[in-house]
Structures are given as C-alpha cells and as structure tokens.
Coordinates of C-alpha atoms and ligand atoms in Angstrom, one line a residue:
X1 CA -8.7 -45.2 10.7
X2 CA -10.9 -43.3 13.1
X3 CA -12.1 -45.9 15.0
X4 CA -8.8 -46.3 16.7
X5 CA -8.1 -44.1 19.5
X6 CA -5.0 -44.5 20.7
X7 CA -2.7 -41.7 18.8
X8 CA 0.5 -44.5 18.1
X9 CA -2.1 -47.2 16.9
X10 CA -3.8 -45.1 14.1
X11 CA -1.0 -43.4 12.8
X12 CA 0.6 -47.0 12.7
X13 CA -2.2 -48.3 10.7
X14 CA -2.2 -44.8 8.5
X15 CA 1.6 -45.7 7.6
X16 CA 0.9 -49.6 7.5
X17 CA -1.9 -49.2 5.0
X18 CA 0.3 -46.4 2.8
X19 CA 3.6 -48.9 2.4
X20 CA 1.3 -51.4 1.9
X21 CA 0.0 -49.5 -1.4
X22 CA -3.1 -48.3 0.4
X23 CA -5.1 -44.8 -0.2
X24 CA -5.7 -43.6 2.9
X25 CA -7.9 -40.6 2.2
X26 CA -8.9 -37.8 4.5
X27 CA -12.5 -37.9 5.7
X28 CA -14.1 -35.0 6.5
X29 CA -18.0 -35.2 8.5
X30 CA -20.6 -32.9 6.2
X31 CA -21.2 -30.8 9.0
X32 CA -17.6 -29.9 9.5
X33 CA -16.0 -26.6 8.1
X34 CA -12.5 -27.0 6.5
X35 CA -11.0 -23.9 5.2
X36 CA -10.0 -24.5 1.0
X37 CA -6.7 -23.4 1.8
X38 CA -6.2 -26.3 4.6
X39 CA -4.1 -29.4 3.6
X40 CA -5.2 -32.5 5.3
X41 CA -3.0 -35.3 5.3
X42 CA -3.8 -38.7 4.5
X43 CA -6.0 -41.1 7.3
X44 CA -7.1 -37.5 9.2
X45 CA -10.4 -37.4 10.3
X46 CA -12.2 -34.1 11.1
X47 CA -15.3 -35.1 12.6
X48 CA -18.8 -33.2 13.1
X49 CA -18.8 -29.3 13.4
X50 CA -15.2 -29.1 13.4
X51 CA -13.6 -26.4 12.2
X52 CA -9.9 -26.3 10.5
X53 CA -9.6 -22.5 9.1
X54 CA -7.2 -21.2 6.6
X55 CA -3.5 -22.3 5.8
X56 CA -3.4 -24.6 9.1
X57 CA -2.0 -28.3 8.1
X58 CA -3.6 -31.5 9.6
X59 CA -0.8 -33.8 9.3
X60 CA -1.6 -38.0 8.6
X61 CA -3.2 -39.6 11.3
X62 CA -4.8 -36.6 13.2
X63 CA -8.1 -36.6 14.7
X64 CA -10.3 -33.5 14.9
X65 CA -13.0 -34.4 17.2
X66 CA -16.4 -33.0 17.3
X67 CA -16.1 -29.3 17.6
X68 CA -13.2 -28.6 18.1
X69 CA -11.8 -25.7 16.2
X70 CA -7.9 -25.2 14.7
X71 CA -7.6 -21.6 13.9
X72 CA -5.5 -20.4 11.0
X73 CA -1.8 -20.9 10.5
X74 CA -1.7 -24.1 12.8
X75 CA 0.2 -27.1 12.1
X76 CA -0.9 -30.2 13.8
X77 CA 1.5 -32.8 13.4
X78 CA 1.3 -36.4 12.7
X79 CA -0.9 -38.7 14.9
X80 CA -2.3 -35.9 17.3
X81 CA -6.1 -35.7 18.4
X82 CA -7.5 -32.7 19.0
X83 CA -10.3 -33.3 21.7
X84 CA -14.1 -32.5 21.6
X85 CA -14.3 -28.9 21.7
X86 CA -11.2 -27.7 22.0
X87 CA -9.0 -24.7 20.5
X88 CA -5.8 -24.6 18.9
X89 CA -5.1 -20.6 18.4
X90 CA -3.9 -19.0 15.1
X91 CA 0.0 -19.7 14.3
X92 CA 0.3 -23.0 16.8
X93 CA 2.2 -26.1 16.2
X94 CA 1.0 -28.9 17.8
X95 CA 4.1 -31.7 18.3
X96 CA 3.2 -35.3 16.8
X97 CA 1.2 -37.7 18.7
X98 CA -0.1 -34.9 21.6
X99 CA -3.5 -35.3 23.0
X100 CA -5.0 -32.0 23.5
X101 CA -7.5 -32.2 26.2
X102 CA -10.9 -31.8 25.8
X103 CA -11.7 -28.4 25.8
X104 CA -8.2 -27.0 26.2
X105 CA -7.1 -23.9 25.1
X106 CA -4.0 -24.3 23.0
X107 CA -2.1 -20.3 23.0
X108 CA 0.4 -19.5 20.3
X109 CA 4.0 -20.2 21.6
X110 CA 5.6 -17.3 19.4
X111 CA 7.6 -14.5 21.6
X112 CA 6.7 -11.0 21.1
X113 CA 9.1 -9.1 18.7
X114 CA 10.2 -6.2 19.4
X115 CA 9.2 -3.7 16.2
X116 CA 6.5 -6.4 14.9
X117 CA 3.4 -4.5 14.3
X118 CA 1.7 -6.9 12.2
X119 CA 0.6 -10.3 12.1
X120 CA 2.2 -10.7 8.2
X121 CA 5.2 -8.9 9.8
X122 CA 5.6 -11.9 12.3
X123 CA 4.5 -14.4 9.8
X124 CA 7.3 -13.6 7.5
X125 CA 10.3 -13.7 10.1
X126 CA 8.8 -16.9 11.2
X127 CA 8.8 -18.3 7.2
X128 CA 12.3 -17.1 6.9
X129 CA 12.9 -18.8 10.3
X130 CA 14.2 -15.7 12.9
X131 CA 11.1 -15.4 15.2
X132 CA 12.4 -17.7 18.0
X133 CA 16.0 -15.9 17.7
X134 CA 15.4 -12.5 16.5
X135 CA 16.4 -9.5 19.0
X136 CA 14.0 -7.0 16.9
X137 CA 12.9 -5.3 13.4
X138 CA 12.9 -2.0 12.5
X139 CA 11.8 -0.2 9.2
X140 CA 14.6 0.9 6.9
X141 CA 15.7 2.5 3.7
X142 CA 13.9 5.4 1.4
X143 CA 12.3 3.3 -1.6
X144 CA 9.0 4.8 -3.0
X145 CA 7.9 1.2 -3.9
X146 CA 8.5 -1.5 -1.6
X147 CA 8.1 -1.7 2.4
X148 CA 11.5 -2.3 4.0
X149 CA 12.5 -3.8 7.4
X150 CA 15.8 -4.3 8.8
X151 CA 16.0 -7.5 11.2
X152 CA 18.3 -7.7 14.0
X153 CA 19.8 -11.0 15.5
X154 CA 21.9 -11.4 18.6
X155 CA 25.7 -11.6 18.2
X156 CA 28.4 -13.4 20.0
X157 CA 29.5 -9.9 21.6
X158 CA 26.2 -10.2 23.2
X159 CA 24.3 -7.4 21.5
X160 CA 22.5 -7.3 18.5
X161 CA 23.6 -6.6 14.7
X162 CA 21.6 -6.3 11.2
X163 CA 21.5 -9.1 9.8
X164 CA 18.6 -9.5 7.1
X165 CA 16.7 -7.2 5.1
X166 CA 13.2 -8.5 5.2
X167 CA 11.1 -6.4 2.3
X168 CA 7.7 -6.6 1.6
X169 CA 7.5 -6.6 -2.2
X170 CA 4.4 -3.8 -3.8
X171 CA 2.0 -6.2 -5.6
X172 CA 0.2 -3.6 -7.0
X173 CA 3.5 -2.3 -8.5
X174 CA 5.0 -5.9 -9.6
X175 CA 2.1 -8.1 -10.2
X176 CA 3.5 -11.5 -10.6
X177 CA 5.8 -11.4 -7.5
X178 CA 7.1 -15.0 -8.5
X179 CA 8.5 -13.8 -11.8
X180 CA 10.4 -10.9 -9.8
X181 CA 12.1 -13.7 -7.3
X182 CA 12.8 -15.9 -10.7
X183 CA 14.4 -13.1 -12.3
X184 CA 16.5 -11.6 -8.9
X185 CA 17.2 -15.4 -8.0
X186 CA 19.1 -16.0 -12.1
X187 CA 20.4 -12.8 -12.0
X188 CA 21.9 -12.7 -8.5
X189 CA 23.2 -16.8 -9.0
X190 CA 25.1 -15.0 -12.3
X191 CA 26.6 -12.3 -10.7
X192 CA 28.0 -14.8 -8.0
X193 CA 29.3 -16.9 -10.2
X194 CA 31.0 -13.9 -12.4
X195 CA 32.3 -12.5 -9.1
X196 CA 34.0 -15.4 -7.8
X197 CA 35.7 -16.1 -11.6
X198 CA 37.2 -12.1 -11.3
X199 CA 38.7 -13.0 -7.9
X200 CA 36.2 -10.8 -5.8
X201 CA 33.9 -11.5 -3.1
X202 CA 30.6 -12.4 -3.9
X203 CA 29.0 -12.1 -0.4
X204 CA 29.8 -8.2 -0.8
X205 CA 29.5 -7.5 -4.4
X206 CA 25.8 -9.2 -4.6
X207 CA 23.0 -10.0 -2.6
X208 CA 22.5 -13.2 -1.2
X209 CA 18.5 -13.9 -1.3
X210 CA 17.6 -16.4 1.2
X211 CA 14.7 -19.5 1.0
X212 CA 11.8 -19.8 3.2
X213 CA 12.2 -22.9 5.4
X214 CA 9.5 -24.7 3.3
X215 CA 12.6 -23.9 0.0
X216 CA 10.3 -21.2 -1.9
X217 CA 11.9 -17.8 -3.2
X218 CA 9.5 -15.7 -1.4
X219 CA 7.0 -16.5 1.5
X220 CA 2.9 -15.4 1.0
X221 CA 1.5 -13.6 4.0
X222 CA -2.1 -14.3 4.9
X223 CA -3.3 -11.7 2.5
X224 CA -1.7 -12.7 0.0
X225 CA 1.1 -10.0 -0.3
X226 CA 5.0 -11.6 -0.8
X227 CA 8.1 -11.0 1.4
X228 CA 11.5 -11.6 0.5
X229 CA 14.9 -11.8 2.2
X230 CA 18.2 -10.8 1.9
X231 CA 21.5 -11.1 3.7
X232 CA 22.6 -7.4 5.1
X233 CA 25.9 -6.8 3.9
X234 CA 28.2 -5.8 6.9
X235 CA 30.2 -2.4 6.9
X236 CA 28.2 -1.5 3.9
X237 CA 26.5 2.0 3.9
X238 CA 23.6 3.4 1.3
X239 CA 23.1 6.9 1.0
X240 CA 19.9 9.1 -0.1
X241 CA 21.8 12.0 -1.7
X242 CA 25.3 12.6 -3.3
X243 CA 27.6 13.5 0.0
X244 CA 30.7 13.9 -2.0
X245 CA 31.5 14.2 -5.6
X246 CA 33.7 11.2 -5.7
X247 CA 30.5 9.1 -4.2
X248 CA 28.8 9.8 -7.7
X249 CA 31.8 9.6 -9.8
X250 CA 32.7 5.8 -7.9
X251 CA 28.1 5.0 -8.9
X252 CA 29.0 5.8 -11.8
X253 CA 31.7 3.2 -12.1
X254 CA 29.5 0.4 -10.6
X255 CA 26.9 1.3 -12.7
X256 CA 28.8 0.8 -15.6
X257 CA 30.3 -2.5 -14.4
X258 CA 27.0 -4.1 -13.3
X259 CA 25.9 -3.3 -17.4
X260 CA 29.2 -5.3 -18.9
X261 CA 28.9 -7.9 -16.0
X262 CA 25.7 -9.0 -16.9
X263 CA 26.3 -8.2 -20.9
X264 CA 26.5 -12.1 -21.2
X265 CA 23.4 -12.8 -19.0
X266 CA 20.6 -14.6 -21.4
X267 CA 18.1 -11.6 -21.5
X268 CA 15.6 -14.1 -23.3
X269 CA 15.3 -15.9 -19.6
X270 CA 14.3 -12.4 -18.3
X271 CA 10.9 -11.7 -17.2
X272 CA 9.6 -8.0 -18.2
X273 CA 8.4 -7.8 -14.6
X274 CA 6.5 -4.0 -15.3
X275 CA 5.9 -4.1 -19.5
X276 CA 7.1 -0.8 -21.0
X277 CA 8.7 0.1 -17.8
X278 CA 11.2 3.0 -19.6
X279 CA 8.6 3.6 -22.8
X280 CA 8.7 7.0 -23.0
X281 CA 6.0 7.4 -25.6
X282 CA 3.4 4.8 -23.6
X283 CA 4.2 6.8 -20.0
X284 CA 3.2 9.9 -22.0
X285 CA -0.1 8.2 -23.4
X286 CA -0.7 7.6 -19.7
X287 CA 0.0 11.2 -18.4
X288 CA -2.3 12.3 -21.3
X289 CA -5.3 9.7 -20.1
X290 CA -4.6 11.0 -16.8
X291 CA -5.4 14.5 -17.9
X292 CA -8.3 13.0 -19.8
X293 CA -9.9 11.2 -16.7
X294 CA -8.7 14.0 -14.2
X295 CA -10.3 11.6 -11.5
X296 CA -8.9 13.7 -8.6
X297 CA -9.9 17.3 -10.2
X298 CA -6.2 18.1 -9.7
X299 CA -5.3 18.8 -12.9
X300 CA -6.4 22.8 -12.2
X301 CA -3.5 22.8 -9.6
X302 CA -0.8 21.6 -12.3
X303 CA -1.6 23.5 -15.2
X304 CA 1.9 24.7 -16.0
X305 CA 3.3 21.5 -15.3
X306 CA 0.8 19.6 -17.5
X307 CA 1.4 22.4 -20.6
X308 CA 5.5 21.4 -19.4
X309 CA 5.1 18.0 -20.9
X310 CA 2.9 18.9 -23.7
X311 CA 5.4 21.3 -24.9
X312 CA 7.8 18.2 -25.5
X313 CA 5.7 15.3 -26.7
X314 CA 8.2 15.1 -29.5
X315 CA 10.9 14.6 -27.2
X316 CA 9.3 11.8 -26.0
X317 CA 9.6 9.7 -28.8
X318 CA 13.7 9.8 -29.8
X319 CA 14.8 7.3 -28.0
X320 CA 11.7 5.2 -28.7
X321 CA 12.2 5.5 -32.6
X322 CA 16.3 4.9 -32.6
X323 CA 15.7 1.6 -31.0
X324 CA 12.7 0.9 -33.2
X325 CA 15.1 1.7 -36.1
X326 CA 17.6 -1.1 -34.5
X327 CA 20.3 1.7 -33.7
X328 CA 20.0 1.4 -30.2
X329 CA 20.4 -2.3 -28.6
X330 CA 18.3 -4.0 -26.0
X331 CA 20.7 -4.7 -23.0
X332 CA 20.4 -6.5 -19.5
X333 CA 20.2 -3.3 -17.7
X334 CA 19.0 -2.3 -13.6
X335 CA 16.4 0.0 -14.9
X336 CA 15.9 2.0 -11.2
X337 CA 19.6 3.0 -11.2
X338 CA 19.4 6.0 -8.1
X339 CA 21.9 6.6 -5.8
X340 CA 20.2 4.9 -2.8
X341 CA 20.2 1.4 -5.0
X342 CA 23.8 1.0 -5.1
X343 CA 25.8 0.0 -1.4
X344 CA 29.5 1.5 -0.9
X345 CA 32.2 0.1 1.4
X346 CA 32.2 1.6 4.5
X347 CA 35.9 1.5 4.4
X348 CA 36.8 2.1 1.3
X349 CA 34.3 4.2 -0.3
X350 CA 33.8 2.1 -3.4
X351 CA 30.6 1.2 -5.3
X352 CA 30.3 -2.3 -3.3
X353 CA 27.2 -3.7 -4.2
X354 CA 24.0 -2.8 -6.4
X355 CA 20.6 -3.5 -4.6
X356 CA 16.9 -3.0 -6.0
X357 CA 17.0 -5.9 -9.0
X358 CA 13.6 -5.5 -9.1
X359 CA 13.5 -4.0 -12.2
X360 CA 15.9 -5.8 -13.8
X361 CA 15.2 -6.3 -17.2
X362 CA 15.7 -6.0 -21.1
X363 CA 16.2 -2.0 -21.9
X364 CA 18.5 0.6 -22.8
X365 CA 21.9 1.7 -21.2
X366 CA 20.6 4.8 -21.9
X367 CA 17.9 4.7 -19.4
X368 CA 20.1 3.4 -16.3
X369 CA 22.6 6.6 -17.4
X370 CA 19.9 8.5 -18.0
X371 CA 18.0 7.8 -14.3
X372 CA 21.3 7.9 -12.3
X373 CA 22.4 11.4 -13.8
X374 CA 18.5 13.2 -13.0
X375 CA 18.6 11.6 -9.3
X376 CA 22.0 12.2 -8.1
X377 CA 23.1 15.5 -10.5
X378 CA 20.7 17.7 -9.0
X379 CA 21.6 19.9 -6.5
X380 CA 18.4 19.3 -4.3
X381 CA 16.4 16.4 -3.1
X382 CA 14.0 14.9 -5.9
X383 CA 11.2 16.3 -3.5
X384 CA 13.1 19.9 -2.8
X385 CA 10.1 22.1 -2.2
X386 CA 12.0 25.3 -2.8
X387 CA 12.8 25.0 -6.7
X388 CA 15.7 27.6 -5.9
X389 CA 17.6 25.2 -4.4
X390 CA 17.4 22.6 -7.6
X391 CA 19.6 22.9 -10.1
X392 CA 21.7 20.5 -12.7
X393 CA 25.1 20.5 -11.8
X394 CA 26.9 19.8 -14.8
X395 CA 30.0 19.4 -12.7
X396 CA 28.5 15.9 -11.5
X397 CA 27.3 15.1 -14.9
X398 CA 30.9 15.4 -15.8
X399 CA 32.1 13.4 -13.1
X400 CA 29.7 10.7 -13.4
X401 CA 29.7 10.5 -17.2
X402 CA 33.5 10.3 -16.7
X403 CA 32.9 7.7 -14.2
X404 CA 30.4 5.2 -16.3
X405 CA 32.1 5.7 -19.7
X406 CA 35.6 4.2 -17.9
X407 CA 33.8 1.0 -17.2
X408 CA 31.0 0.7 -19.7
X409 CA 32.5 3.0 -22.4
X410 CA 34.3 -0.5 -24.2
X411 CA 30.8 -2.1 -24.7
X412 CA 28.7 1.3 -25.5
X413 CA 28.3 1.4 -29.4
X414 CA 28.8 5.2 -30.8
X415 CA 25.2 5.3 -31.2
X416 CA 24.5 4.8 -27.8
X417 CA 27.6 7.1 -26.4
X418 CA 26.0 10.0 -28.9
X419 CA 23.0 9.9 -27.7
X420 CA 23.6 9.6 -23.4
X421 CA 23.0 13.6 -23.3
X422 CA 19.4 12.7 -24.5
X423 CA 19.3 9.5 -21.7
X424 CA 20.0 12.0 -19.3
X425 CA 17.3 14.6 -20.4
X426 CA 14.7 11.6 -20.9
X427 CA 14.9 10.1 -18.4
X428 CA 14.7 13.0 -16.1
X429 CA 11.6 14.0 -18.2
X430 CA 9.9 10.7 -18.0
X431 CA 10.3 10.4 -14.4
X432 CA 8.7 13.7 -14.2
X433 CA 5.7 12.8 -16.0
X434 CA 5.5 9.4 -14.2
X435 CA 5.4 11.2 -10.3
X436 CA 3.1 13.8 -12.6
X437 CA 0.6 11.1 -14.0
X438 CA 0.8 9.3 -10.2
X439 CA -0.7 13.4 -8.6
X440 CA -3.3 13.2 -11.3
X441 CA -4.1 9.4 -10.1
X442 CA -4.5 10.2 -6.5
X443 CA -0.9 8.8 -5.6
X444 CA -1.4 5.5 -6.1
X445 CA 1.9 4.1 -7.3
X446 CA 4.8 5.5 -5.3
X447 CA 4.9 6.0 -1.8
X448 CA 3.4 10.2 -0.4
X449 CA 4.1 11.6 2.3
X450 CA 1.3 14.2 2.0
X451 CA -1.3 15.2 -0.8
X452 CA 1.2 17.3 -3.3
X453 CA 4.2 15.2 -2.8
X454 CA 3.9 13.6 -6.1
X455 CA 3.6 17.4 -7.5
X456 CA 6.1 18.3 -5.6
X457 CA 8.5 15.7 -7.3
X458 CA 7.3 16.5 -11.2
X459 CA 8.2 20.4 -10.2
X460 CA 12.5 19.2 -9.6
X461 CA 12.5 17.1 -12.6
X462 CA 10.7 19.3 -14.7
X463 CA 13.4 22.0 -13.3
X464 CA 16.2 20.0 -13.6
X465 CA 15.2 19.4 -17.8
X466 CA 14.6 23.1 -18.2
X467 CA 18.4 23.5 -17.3
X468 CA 19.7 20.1 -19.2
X469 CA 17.6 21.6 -22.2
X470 CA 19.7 25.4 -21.5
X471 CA 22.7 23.5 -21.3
X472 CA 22.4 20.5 -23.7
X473 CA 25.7 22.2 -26.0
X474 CA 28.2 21.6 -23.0
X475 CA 26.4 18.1 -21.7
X476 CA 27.5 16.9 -25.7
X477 CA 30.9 18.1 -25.1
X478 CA 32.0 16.5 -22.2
X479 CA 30.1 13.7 -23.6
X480 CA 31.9 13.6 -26.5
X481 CA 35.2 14.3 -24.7
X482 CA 35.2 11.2 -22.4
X483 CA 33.9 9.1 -24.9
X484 CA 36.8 10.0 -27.1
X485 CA 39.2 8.9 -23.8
X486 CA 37.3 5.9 -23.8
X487 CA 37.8 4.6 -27.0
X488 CA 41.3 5.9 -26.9
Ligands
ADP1 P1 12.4 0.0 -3.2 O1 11.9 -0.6 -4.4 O2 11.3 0.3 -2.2 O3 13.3 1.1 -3.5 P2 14.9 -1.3 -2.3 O4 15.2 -2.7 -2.5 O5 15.6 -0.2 -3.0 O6 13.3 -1.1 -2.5 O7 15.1 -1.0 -0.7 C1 14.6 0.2 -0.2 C2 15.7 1.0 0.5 O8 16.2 0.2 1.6 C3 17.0 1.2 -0.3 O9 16.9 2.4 -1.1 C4 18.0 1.5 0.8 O10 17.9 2.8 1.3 C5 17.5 0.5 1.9 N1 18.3 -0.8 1.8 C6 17.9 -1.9 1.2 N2 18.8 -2.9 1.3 C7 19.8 -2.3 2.0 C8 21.1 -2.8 2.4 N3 21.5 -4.0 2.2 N4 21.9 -1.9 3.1 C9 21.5 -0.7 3.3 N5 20.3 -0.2 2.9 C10 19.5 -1.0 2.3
GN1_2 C1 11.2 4.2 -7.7 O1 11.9 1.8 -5.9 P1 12.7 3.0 -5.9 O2 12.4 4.0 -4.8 O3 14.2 2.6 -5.9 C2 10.8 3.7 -9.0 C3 11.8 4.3 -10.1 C4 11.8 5.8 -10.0 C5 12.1 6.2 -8.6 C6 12.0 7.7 -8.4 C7 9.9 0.1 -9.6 O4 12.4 3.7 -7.3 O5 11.4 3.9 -11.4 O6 12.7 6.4 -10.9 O7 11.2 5.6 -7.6 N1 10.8 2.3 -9.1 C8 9.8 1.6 -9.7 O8 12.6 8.1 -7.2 O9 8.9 2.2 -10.2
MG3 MG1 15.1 1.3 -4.4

C-alpha cells in the first residue's frame, strides 16, 4: 500500500483490498517509534524514525513518512500523509486525505478556555465535546473527595449559563472508576424511569450523566485519572450548612424517599465501590493500625482524641452485630447523605434532587440517617475550630427525624426505627474516627486545607457524640414518638 503516493489512490486500494476480504495490516519500519497506546489503522505505513506517541490514532491509509513525528492525542484521519520530517502537535486532528508538507509544523486548533488550567482539564471538555463552544469553567462545590468544575456555555440571551458539572472522580478514593459510572449509570436510568411512572420530572429529580462522544460512561485523561459529566440542573441551589430549619426537615424527606424509591432497585447488580464503606468495627481496626504505625508522629498531638475512641470500642460494634444477627436489613442506600449532596428548588424550597451516587451501595438505613443527622444537626461547621460554637441541636434531630420517618417510616422495620438514635451517634462517631485515622495518615483521603484540618474535624464530631451520648434519653423519645405517628 505504501508504494502509492497519491493520498485518494492508496486509501482506494486500502478499502478495495478490505471488501475484497483482504488483511491489510499496518506496517511499521523497525526503526520507527510507535507509542503502545497508538491505534494504527489498517494499510498505514509509519516509515523509518517516525515517531507516533501516545493515544494519537493513525487512521487506514495514512502515511508517516521518514521522521516525521505525531505527538500525543492527534488523530490523523483516513488517507493523509504526513511528510518527511514534519510535526503534528499534541491534541491535532488532521482532516482525511491532507498532505502535510514536508517539514510543516501542524499547531493544535483548540481555543483557549477561559478557567482551563490543565491539559486533562481541556481534554475532558473536549471528550465530552464543549471545547469549541464553551464560554468558560470554573471550580465548584465543597466535596472532600472529588475535584469539581462547573462549565459554562453561551445562551440564546447572549451570555453564558451553567450548564454541566464536569467532576474529576478520586482514584485513589474509588479504585475501579468503571464500576462507579456502572453503578450511577443503573441507578440514575432507575430513578428516571420511577420518576416519570409517579408523574414527576425526571430531568430535575435525577441527574442526567452524559456519554463521551466516543459512547463511554466516563472519559480517561492522559494520566489515567476519569472524568464524568452531568447535566446542571437549572434554578437548583445546594447549600453547605442548614440555613433554615425547614431546609433540614424538607432533606430529611428526600432522604427518606430516595431509600423507598430505590427499595426495588436489584442491590445484587450493585458494585461495593469502597468494601466496608460504613463497617464500624473495620474503620476502628484502621484508626487503631494508624495509632500502631503513627507514620506522621502525630499521634502525641491527639492524645485525648485517640483515648476518645478507645473509650467506645464497644460502641463500635452494635450496629455491626444486629445485622450480623439478620435483625437489621441490607438496603439500596446513598451512604454520603450530607446536606451539600441533596439539590433544593430554587423556587420552591423542596428536596429536588439527590447528587453524590458515588457511594451508592448495599448498607444500612441507619447509616444514611445516621450521617445526615451528625452533618446538618450540629450547630457549627464539621471543621468549627472553636468547639464552643458546636453543639447537637436536638431541635433539628427532631425535625429531621420527623421529616425521614414521614417518608421512609412505612418501609423501616421496628428494629431499624429502634435503633436510629444509635445511627445517629455511630455514624457521627465513625466519621470522627475516619477524619481521625486520615490526621494520623498524613491527610491522604479527604481533601485539607492545612496540616490539622483533619483534627480539626474529629474534635466536632467527637463533640457532637459527647452531647448525643448526654442526651441519648430524649433522642429515643422523639424517636419513639414519630415512629409511633408513623405507623399510625
Ligand atoms: P464529592 O464526592 O467531592 O463530594 P459531589 O458529587 O458531592 O462530589 O460534588 C461536590 C460538590 O459540588 C457538592 O457537594 C456540591 O456542593 C457541588 N455540586 C455538585 N453538583 C452540583 C449541582 N448540580 N448543583 C449544585 N452544586 C453541585
Ligand atoms: C466525604 O464526598 P463528600 O464530601 O460528599 C465522604 C463521606 C464523609 C464526608 C464528611 C466517599 O463526603 O463519607 O462522611 O466526606 N465521602 C467519601 O464530610 O468518603
Ligand atoms: Mg459530595
């Protein structure tokens, strides 16, 4: 195939010879260099010291001539030649059938964006197909885990308005990204179709995760690290702290929901995308290894803290051992159920939609109770410095437990209502020794903004279960009292 030429004539022959039942196989000179992660196309020819780096495509046809180089990221369509010596830049795409000259130097045609301030950044609004459109990115949202960018397109009023939520998802947090996207993609398709069968709206009540333009759930950067996309939900609002009682009572409510909405979701389909994700007994084995190893020689800076959770290993283990008994069931449940996972409606001030799926996973219902109550019935921030200003609020439990036991008090066995005081102690405790475990570490799990951060976050939850503990008598009783109106 190489001996012709003329760009129409050899990809002719390439084409002729395939229909024909032909192999036409790629032929690469020894002394050329061709990148493992390269795909060349049938009838290509990449000819002495030529060098095609990594994740660039040589479509059928092509010829590389002698020393030329095609950096990374390229895509050389059909039936072009690359000349002797020439230079096709990182992230080009090279139309079918072009000559380029010998030694020419081909420059990337993408536009500067605006808020771009990486090349995997760039990469991914290209895979997800914004970069010739997009007006400009900006980072958003509060997570701990993943890196968040809100992506702004132009709108017919001639400015510009969110549009996509373009995260970067923490490998070293979720290991097998693919399982993550399989798991958000069943769930979300689920949701939609439950949704539309109740008569609501399931562009607002769920995300919408959009395809790469090659079809795949998630697009993988140049290093490797996976970026997803979803549709922004318009005149949607998230918030980082309770604003307004009614905000947590109306979580509450779409907390709930979300459990009996997905109570008929097939949890064996369900990836366990982090294992033991709400063990209480194996994140205490790791606080205590932590101790052990003390690789950071921090552990003299958290001594009462460390002494905190060894005063309540026990605790540790009575959730573990009801559902190890079978009296607690494994449910489809969020498993990261804070405030600032859950969108409201701008206009009406409703739960709208539930974000972060993430985690999304066989568990207990006790753990997404549990998690929303130590986040958002606190009367500080989780990282409140000054542990004055943290305190349990049992108001807010009582309006959130009020809240979830209208929705999801019907499917909750007794067992399970009995024991949400405990959720709510547990889960505060566990999340205490996780950010705990992560100081001791070196902060390698969630997100610091400075060297005692993680500290700084064990000291409110380790406050806030002092006080649940003080006041575990009145947490039953209300417990007990809207469980009662909910079986009513
Ligand atoms: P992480 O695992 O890092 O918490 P999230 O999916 O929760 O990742 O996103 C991080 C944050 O980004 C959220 O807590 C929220 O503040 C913000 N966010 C994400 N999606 C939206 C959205 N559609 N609307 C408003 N805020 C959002
Ligand atoms: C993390 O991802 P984000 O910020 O919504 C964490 C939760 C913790 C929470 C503490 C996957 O939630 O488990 O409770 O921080 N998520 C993961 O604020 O570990
Ligand atoms: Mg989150």
């Amino acid at each position: 195939m190489a001996a012709f030429g003329n760009n129409k004539m050899r990809l002719y022959w390439v084409d002729k010879l395939m229909q024909a039942g032909f192999t036409v196989p790629p032929l690469v000179h020894p002394s050329a260099v061709v990148s493992p992660s390269a795909v060349l196309e049938p009838g290509c020819f990449v000819m002495q010291r030529a060098v095609v780096n990594t994740h660039t495509v040589i479509e059928k046809g092509c010829l590389i001539n002698a020393g030329a180089i095609v950096d990374h990221d390229s895509r050389i369509c059909a039936g072009t030649h690359i000349c002797l010596g020439s230079v096709v830049k990182a992230n080009c795409t090279i139309a079918a059938l072009t000559k380029v000259e010998a030694g020419e130097v081909i420059f990337s045609t993408r536009r500067k964006i605006d808020g771009v301030d990486s090349l995997e950044l760039e990469d991914a609004l290209y895979a997800f197909g914004f970069g010739n459109q997009c007006s400009y990115v900006r980072p958003f949202g509060a997570g701990h885990i993943n890196e968040t960018y809100a992506v702004y397109m132009p709108d017919e009023q001639g400015g510009d308005t969110l549009a996509y939520v373009l995260q970067r998802v923490n490998t070293n947090v979720f290991k097998n990204p693919r399982q993550v996207m399989e798991n958000i993609f069943g769930v979300t398709e689920y949701l939609r179709r439950q949704i539309r069968e109740s008569g609501g709206d399931p562009d607002r009540e769920t995300l919408s995760y959009i395809k790469t333009k090659s079809g795949e759930t998630y697009f993988e950067d140049g290093q490797g690290q996976p970026w997803r996309c979803y549709n922004f939900i318009p005149d949607s609002v998230c918030y980082q702290s309770v604003e307004n009682p009614e905000q947590f009572y109306q979580s509450a409510r779409s907390f709930g929901h979300f459990l009996c909405q997905l109570g008929g979701y097939p949890a064996d389909t369900l990836h366990e995308t982090i294992p033991n994700f709400h063990n209480t007994e194996s994140r205490l084995a790791d606080f205590e290894q932590a101790v052990r190893r003390d690789v950071k020689n921090r552990a003299r800076s958290c001594r009462p803290e460390i002494q905190f959770v060894q005063a309540r290993k026990k605790d540790c283990s009575v959730l573990m051992e009801l559902l190890r008994q079978g009296r607690l069931p494994l449910r489809v449940t969020h498993n990261d159920t804070k405030l600032n996972n859950i969108l409201f409606d701008a206009k009406t001030g409703k739960g709208l939609c539930i974000i972060d799926l993430d985690t999304i996973m066989p568990g207990l219902a006790l753990s997404d109770y549990g998690d929303s109550i130590r986040f958002g019935a606190s009367t500080g921030a989780e990282d409140e410095r000054d542990l004055n200003k943290v305190h349990f609020d049992l108001h807010l439990f009582e309006l959130y437990t009020k809240g979830y036991l209208e929705t999801a008090g019907p499917v909750l066995t007794d067992t399970e209502k009995e024991y949400l005081p405990w959720g709510a102690r547990l889960l505060t405790l566990e999340c205490g020794i996780r950010f705990l475990t992560d100081y001791l570490r070196g902060d390698e799990y969630f997100k610091t903004q400075y060297p005692t951060h993680n500290l700084v976050r064990a000291r409110t939850q380790f406050r806030l279960v002092d006080e649940m503990e003080q006041h575990f008598d009145e947490m039953k009783a209300i417990v007990d009292r809207y469980s009662r109106e909910a079986n009513a």
